Short mmCIF file of C-alpha atoms in Angstrom, two decimals:
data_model
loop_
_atom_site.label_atom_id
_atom_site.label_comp_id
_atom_site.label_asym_id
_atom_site.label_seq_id
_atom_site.Cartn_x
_atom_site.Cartn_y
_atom_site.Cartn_z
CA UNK D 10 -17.22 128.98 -33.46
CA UNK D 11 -17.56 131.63 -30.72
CA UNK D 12 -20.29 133.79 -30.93
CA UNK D 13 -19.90 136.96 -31.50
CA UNK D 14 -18.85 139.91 -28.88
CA UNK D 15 -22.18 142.01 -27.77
CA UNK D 16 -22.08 145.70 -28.91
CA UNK D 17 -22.72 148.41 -26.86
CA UNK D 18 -24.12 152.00 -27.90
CA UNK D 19 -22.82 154.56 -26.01
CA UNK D 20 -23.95 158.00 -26.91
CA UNK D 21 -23.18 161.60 -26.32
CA UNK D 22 -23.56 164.82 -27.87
CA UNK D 23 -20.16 166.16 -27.84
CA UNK D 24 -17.75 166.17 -30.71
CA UNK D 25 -14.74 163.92 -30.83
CA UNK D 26 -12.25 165.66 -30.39
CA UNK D 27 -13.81 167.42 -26.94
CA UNK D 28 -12.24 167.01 -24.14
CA UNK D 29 -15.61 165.80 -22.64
CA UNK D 30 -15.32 162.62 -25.31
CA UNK D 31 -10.94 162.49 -24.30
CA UNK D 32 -11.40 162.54 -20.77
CA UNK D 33 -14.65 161.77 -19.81
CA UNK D 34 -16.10 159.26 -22.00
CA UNK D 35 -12.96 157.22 -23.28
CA UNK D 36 -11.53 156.35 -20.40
CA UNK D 37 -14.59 154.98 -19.24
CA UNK D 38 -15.10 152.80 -22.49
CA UNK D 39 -12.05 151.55 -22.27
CA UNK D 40 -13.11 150.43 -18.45
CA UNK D 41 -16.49 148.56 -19.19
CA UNK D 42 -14.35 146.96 -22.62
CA UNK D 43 -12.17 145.34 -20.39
CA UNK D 44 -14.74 144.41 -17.63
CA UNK D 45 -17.34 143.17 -20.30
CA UNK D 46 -15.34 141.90 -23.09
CA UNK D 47 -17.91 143.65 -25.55
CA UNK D 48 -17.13 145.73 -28.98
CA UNK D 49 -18.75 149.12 -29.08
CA UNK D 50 -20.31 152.06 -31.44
CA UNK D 51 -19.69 155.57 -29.92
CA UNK D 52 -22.07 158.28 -31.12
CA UNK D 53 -20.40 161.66 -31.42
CA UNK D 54 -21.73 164.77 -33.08
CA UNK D 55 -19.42 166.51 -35.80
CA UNK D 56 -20.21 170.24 -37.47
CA UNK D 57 -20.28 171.88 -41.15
CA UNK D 58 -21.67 168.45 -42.37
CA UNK D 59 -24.64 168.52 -44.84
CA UNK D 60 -26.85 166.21 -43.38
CA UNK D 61 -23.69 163.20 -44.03
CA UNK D 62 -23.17 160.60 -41.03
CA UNK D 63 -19.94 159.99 -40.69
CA UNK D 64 -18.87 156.25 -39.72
CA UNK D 65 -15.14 155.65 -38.73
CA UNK D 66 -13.90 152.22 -37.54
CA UNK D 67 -11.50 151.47 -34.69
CA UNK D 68 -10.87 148.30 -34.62
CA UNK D 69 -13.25 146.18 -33.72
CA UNK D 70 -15.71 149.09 -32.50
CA UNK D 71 -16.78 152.22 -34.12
CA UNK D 72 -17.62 156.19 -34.04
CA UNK D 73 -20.59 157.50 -35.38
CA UNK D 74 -20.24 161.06 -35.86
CA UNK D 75 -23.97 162.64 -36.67
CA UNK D 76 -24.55 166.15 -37.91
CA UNK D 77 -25.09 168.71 -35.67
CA UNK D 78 -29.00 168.69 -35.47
CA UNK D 79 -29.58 172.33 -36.75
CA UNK D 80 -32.86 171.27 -37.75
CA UNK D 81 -35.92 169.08 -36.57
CA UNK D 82 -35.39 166.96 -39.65
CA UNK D 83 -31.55 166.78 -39.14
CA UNK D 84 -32.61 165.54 -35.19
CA UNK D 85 -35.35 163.22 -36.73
CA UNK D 86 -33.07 161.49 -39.20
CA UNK D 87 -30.36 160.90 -36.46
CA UNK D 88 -32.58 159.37 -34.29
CA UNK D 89 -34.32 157.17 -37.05
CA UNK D 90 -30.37 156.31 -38.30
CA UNK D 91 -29.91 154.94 -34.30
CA UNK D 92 -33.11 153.07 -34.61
CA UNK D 93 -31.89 150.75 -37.57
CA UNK D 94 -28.61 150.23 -35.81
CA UNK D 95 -30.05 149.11 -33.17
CA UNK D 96 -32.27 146.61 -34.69
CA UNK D 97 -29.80 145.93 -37.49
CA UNK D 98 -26.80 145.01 -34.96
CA UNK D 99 -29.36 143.60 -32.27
CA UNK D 100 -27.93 146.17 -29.39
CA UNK D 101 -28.29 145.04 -26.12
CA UNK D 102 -27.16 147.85 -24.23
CA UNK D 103 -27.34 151.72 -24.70
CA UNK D 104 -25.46 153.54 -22.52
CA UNK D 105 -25.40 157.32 -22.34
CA UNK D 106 -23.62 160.13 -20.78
CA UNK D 107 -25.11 163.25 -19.39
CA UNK D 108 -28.98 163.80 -20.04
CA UNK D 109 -29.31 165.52 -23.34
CA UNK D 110 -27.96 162.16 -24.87
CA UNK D 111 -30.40 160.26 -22.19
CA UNK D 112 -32.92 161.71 -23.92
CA UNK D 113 -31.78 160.08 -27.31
CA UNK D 114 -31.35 156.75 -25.20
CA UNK D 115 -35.50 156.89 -24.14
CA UNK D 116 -36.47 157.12 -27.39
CA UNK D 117 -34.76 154.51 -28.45
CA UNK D 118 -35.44 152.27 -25.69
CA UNK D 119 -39.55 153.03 -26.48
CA UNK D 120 -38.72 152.00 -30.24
CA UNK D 121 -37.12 149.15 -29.17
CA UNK D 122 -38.41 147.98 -25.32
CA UNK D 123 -35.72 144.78 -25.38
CA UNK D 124 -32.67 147.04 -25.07
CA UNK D 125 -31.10 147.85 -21.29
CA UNK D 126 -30.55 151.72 -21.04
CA UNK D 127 -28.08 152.51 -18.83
CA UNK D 128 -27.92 156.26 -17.73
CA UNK D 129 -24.34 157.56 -17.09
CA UNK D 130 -23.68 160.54 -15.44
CA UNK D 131 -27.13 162.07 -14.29
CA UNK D 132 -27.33 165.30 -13.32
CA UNK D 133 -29.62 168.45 -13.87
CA UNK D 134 -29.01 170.09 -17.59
CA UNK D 135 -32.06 171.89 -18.45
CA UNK D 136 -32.51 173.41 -15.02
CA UNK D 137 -28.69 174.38 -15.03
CA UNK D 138 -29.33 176.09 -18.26
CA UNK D 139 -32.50 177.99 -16.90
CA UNK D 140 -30.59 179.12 -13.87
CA UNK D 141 -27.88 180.85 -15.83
CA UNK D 142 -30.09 182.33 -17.95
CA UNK D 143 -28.60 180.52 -21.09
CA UNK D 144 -32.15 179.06 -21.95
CA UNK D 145 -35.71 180.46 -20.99
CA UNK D 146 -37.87 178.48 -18.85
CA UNK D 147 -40.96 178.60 -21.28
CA UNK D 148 -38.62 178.32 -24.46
CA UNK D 149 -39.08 175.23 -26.19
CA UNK D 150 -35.79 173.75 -25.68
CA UNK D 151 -36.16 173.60 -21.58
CA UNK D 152 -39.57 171.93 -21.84
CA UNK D 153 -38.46 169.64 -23.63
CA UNK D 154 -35.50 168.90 -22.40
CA UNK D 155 -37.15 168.71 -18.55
CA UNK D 156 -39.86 166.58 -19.99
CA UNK D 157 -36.90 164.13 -21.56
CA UNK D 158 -35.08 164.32 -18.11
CA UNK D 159 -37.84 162.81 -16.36
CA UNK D 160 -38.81 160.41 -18.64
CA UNK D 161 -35.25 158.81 -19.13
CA UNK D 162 -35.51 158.01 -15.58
CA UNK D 163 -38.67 156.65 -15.83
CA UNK D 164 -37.11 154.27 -18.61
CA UNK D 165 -33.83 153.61 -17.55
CA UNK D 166 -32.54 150.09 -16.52
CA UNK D 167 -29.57 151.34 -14.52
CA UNK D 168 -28.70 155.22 -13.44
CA UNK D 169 -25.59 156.27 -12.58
CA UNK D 170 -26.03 159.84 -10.76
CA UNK D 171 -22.72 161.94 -10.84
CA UNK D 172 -23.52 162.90 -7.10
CA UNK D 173 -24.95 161.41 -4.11
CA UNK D 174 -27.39 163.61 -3.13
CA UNK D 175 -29.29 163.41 -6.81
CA UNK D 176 -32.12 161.49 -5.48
CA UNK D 177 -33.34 164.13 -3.81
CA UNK D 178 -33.41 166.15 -6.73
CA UNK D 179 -34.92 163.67 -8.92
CA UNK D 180 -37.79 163.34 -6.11
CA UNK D 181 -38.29 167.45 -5.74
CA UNK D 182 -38.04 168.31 -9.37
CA UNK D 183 -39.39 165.38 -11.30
CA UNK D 184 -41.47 163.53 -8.42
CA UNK D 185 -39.71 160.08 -8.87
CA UNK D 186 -38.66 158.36 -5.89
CA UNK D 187 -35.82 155.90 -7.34
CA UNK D 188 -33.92 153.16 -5.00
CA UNK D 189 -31.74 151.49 -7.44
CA UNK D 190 -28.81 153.53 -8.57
CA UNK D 191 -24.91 154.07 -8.43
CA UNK D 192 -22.96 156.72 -7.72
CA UNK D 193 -19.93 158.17 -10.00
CA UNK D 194 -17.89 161.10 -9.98
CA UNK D 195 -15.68 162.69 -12.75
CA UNK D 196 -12.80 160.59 -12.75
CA UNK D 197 -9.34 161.25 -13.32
CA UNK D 198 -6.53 160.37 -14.75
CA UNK D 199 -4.02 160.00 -11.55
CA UNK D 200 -0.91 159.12 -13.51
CA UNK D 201 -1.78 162.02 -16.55
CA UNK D 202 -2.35 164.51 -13.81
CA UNK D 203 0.71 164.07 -11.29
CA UNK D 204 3.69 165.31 -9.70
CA UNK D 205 5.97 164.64 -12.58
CA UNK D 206 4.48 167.59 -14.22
CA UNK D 207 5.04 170.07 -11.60
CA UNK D 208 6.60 173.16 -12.47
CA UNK D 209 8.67 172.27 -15.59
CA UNK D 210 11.51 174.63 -15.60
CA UNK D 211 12.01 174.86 -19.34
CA UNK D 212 8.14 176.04 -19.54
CA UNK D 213 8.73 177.96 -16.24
CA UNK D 214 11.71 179.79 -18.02
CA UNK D 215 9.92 180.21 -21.59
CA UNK D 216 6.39 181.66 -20.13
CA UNK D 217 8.52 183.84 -17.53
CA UNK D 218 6.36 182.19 -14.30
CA UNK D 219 9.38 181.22 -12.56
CA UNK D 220 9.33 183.59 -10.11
CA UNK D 221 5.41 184.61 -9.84
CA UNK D 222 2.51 183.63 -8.15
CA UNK D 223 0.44 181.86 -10.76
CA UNK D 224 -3.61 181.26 -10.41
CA UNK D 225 -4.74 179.02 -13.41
CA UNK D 226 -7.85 178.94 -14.92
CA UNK D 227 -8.83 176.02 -17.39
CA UNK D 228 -12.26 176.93 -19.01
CA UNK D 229 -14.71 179.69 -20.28
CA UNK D 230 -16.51 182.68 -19.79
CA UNK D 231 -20.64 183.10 -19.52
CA UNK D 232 -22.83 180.30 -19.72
CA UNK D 233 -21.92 177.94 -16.52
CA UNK D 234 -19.42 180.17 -15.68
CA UNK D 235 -18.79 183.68 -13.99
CA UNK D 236 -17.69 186.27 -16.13
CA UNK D 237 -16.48 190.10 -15.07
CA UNK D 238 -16.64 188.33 -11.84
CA UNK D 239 -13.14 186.81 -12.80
CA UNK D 240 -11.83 189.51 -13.94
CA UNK D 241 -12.12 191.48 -10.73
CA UNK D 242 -10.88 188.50 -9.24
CA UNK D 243 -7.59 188.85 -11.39
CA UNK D 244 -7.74 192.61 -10.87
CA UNK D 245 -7.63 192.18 -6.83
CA UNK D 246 -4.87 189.23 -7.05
CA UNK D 247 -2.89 191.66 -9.31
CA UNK D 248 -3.35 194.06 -6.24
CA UNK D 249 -2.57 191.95 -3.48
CA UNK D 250 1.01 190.74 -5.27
CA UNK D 251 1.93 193.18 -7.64
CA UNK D 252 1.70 193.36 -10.97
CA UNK D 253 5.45 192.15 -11.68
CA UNK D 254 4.40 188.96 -9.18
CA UNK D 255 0.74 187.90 -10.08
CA UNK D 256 0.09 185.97 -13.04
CA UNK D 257 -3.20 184.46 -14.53
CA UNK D 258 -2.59 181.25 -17.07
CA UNK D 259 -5.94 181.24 -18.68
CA UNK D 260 -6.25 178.16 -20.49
CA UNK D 261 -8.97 178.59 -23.04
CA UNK D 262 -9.67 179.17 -26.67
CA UNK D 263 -11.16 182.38 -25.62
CA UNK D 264 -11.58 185.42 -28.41
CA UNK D 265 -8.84 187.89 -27.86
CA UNK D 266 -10.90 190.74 -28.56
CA UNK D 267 -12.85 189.59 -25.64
CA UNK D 268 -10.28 189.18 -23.41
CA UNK D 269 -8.66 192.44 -24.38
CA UNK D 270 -12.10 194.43 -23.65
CA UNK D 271 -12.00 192.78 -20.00
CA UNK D 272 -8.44 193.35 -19.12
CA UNK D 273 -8.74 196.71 -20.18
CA UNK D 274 -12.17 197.22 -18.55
CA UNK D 275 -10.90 196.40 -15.02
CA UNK D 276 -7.67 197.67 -15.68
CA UNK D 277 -5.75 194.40 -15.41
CA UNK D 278 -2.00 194.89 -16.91
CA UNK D 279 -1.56 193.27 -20.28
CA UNK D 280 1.33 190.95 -19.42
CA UNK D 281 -0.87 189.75 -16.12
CA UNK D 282 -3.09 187.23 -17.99
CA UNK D 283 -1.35 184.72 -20.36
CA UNK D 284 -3.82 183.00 -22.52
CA UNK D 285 -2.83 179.67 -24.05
CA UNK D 286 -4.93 177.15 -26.11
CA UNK D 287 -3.11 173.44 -25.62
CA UNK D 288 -3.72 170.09 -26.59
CA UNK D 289 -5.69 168.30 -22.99
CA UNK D 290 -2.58 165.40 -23.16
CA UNK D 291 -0.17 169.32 -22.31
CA UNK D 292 -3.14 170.56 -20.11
CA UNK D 293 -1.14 168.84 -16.89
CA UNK D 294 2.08 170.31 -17.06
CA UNK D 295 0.46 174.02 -17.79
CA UNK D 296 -1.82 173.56 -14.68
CA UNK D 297 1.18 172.32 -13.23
CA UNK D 298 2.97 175.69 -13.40
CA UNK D 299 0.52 177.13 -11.20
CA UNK D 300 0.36 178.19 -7.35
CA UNK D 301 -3.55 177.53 -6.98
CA UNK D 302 -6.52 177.22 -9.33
CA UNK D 303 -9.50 179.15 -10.24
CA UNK D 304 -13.21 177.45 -9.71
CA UNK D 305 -16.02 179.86 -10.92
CA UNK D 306 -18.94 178.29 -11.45
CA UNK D 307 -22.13 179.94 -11.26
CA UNK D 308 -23.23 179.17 -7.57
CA UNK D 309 -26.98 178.43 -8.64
CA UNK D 310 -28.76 175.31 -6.83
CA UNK D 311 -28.78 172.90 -9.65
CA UNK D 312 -24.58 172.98 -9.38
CA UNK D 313 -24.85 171.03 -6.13
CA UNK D 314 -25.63 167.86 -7.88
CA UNK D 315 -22.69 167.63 -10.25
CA UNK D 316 -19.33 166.60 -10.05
CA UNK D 317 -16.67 169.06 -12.04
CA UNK D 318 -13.94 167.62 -13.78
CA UNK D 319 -11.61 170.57 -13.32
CA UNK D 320 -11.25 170.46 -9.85
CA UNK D 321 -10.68 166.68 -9.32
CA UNK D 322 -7.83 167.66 -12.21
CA UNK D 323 -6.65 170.93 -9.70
CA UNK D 324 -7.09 168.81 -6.59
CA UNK D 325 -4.66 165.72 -8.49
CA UNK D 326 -2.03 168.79 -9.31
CA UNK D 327 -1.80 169.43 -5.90
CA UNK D 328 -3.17 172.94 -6.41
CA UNK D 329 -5.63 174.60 -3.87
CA UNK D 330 -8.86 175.94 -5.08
CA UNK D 331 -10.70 179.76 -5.18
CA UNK D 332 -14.06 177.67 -5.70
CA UNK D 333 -17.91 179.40 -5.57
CA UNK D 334 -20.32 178.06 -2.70
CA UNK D 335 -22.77 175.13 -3.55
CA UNK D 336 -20.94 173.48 -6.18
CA UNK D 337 -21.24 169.69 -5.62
CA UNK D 338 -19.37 168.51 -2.71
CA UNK D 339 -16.12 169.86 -3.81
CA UNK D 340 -16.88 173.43 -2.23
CA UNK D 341 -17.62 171.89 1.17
CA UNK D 342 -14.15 169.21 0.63
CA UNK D 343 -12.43 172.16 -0.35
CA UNK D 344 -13.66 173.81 3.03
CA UNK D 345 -13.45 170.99 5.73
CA UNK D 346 -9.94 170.32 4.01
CA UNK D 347 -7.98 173.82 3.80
CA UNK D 348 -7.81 173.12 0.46
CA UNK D 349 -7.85 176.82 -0.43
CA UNK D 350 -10.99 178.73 -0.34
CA UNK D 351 -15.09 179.01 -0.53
CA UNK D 352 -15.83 182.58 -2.13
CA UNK D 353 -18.93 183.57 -0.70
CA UNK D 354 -19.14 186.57 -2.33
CA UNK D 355 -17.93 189.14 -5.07
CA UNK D 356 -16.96 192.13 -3.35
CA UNK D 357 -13.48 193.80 -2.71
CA UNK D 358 -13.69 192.83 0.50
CA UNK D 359 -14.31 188.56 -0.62
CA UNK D 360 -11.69 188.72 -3.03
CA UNK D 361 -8.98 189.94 -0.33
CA UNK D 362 -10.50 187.57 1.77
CA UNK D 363 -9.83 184.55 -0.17
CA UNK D 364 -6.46 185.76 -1.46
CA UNK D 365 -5.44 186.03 1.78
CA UNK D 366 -6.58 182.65 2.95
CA UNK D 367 -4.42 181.20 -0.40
CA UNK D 368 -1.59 183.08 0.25
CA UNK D 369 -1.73 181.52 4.02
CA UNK D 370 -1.80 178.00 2.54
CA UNK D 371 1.03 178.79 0.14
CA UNK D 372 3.31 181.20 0.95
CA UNK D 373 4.74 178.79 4.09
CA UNK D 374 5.28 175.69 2.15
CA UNK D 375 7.24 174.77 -0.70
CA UNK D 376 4.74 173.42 -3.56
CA UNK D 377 5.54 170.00 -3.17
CA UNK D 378 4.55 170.28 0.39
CA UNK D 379 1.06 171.78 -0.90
CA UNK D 380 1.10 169.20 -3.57
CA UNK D 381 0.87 166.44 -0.82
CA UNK D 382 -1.36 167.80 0.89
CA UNK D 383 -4.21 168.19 -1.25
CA UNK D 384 -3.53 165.24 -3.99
CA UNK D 385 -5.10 162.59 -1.89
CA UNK D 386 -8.40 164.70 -2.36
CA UNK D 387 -8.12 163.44 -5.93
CA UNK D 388 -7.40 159.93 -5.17
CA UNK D 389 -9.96 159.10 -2.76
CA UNK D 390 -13.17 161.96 -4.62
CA UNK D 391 -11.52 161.10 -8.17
CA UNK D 392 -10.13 157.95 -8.41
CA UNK D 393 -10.88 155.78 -11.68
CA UNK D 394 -10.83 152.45 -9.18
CA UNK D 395 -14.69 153.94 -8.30
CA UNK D 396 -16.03 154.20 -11.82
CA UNK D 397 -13.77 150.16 -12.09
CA UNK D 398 -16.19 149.30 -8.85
CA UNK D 399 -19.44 150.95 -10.54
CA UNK D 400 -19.24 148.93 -14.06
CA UNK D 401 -18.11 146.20 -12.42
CA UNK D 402 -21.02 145.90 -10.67
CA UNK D 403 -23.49 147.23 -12.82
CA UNK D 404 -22.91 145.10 -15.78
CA UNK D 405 -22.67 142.02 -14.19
CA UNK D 406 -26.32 143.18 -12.52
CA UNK D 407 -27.35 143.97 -16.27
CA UNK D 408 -26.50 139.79 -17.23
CA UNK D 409 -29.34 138.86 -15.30
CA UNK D 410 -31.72 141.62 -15.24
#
């Protein structure tokens, strides 16, 4: 009789049915499955549960879905529920993704010192949130969370940063020099995100976009993310084409009332922004209608050392990129590569600036002829053969460590 497959416990704090979980994390399962030949249990969090964990098989693996943790008990009797899996199923390997869920992953690995912890995807969180003023520096949450950051490191087996300058980071913020560690971007899906999906004509001819100039924006407002600077972003582009040219395809779940008091507020015409909430398997084709892409991410210093899955999803459309300064490597590729445009500020006088540079790079060639020039971006910053190279050589390490 064969003995049985190894699990591993990959864990994240993002519901199932984010796209963080579709594109992110399941893609990469389904890479280290193949490479390992182990089952799995993927933790996911689920809302408007009373306290219930929620087990669901698939197949020979599993998703745990634990209740938001509204309150210290709720967080307390989560992590004691991973704590009996662990030593119930004899878990060799916990493997996490982004550093709240790291944090999880160091407690565990103190209850239970035998297990390999394998960070995935480390970057700065709680000094992201601090920066954008989402979370206080002496709040509760941040100090924790910091204190967490640096001790997952401290525990970890393996670390996989999300960008290659991270050490340095890790060594100015958390005084940990660390030697050992690969490097892996946000992967994407080439053949999801290609030139089949280019400017469908029946969605073309349904939305009304055949004939405009079309910026796309796939994301939110606040938080991470600029705000009324967008807006008078859209307001300038609307300027600069015409309102019967210039079109923005937001695609977010956005409040309406929101985006009503901000179209009004700058004056932006009402037909100028279409707002769409999609499915992420439809997200390609509705990028795909678009001219170039929209990349605001608040340009504070912790941004450097992350990889964003939106642009290696513009740069794959073939779509140049309005993109803030500072924001992992892709502002300087985007730069070096006349791949549309650093916006080094949020004047009048920036936005014309980098209108005019995108209207340059597109107004000349046909979109096919943009589309091959910028989609190798994606396959050599964004291809899924470097997370293939990363678990292929980490796990094999991981046999004999």
């Amino acid at each position: 009789m064969k003995p049985a497959r190894p699990h591993i416990l990959f864990i994240t704090q993002w519901q199932y049915a984010d796209a963080l979980i579709q594109t992110y994390t399941l893609p990469y399962i389904a890479i280290i499955h193949r490479q390992t030949q182990t089952r799995s249990y993927l933790v996911t969090t689920i809302k408007n549960k009373k306290g219930r964990i929620e087990v669901k098989k698939r197949g020979s693996n599993a998703i745990i879905e634990l209740p938001d943790s509204k309150s210290l008990l709720q967080w307390f009797t989560n992590i004691f529920s991973l704590i009996c899996l662990v030593k119930k199923k004899k878990i060799p390997y916990i493997h996490t993704f982004c550093m709240p869920a790291g944090a999880i992953g160091a407690i565990l690995k103190f209850m239970q010192p035998r297990v390999k912890l394998i960070l995935d995807s480390v970057e700065p969180h709680a000094e992201s949130m601090a920066e954008c003023n989402i979370w206080k520096r002496n709040s509760l949450k941040f100090r924790l969370l910091f204190f967490f950051e640096k001790l997952q490191i401290r525990k970890a087996d393996r670390l996989i940063l999300a960008e290659k300058d991270m050490p340095v980071y890790i060594k100015n913020t958390y005084h940990l020099t660390i030697s050992d560690y690969f490097v892996k971007p946000s992967c994407v899906d080439l053949e999801m995100f290609s030139a089949r999906c280019i400017k469908e004509p029946g969605l073309l001819s349904a939305l009304n976009l055949a004939d405009k100039v079309v910026c796309v924006y796939a994301g939110k407002f606040g938080g991470f993310y600029l705000e009324d600077e967008i807006f008078k972003f859209i307001r300038a582009c609307q300027g600069y084409w015409g309102r019967n040219k210039f079109r923005f395809l937001l695609l977010s779940n956005v409040d309406e009332a929101f985006l009503k008091d901000m179209t009004v507020k700058y004056g932006i015409e009402e037909d100028a922004v279409i707002k769409l909430f999609v499915p992420h398997a439809e997200i390609p084709k509705y990028i795909g209608l678009a001219d170039f892409a929209l990349s605001p991410y608040k340009p504070v210093p912790s941004k450097r050392f992350g990889t964003p899955i939106k642009n290696g999803e513009y740069w794959a459309m073939g779509l140049p990129v309005v993109i803030t300064p500072g924001i992992s490597e892709d502002s300087n590729i985007i730069m070096e590569n006349n791949a549309g445009v650093v916006l080094n500020g949020f004047t009048e006088e920036d936005f014309l600036h980098a209108i005019t540079q995108i209207d340059k790079t597109i107004s000349h060639k046909s979109r096919m002829e943009v589309y091959n020039a910028i989609r190798p971006l994606a396959e050599k910053y964004r291809n899924f053969s470097i997370a293939e190279e990363v678990y292929g050589k980490l796990y094999s390490g991981l046999v004999t460590c």
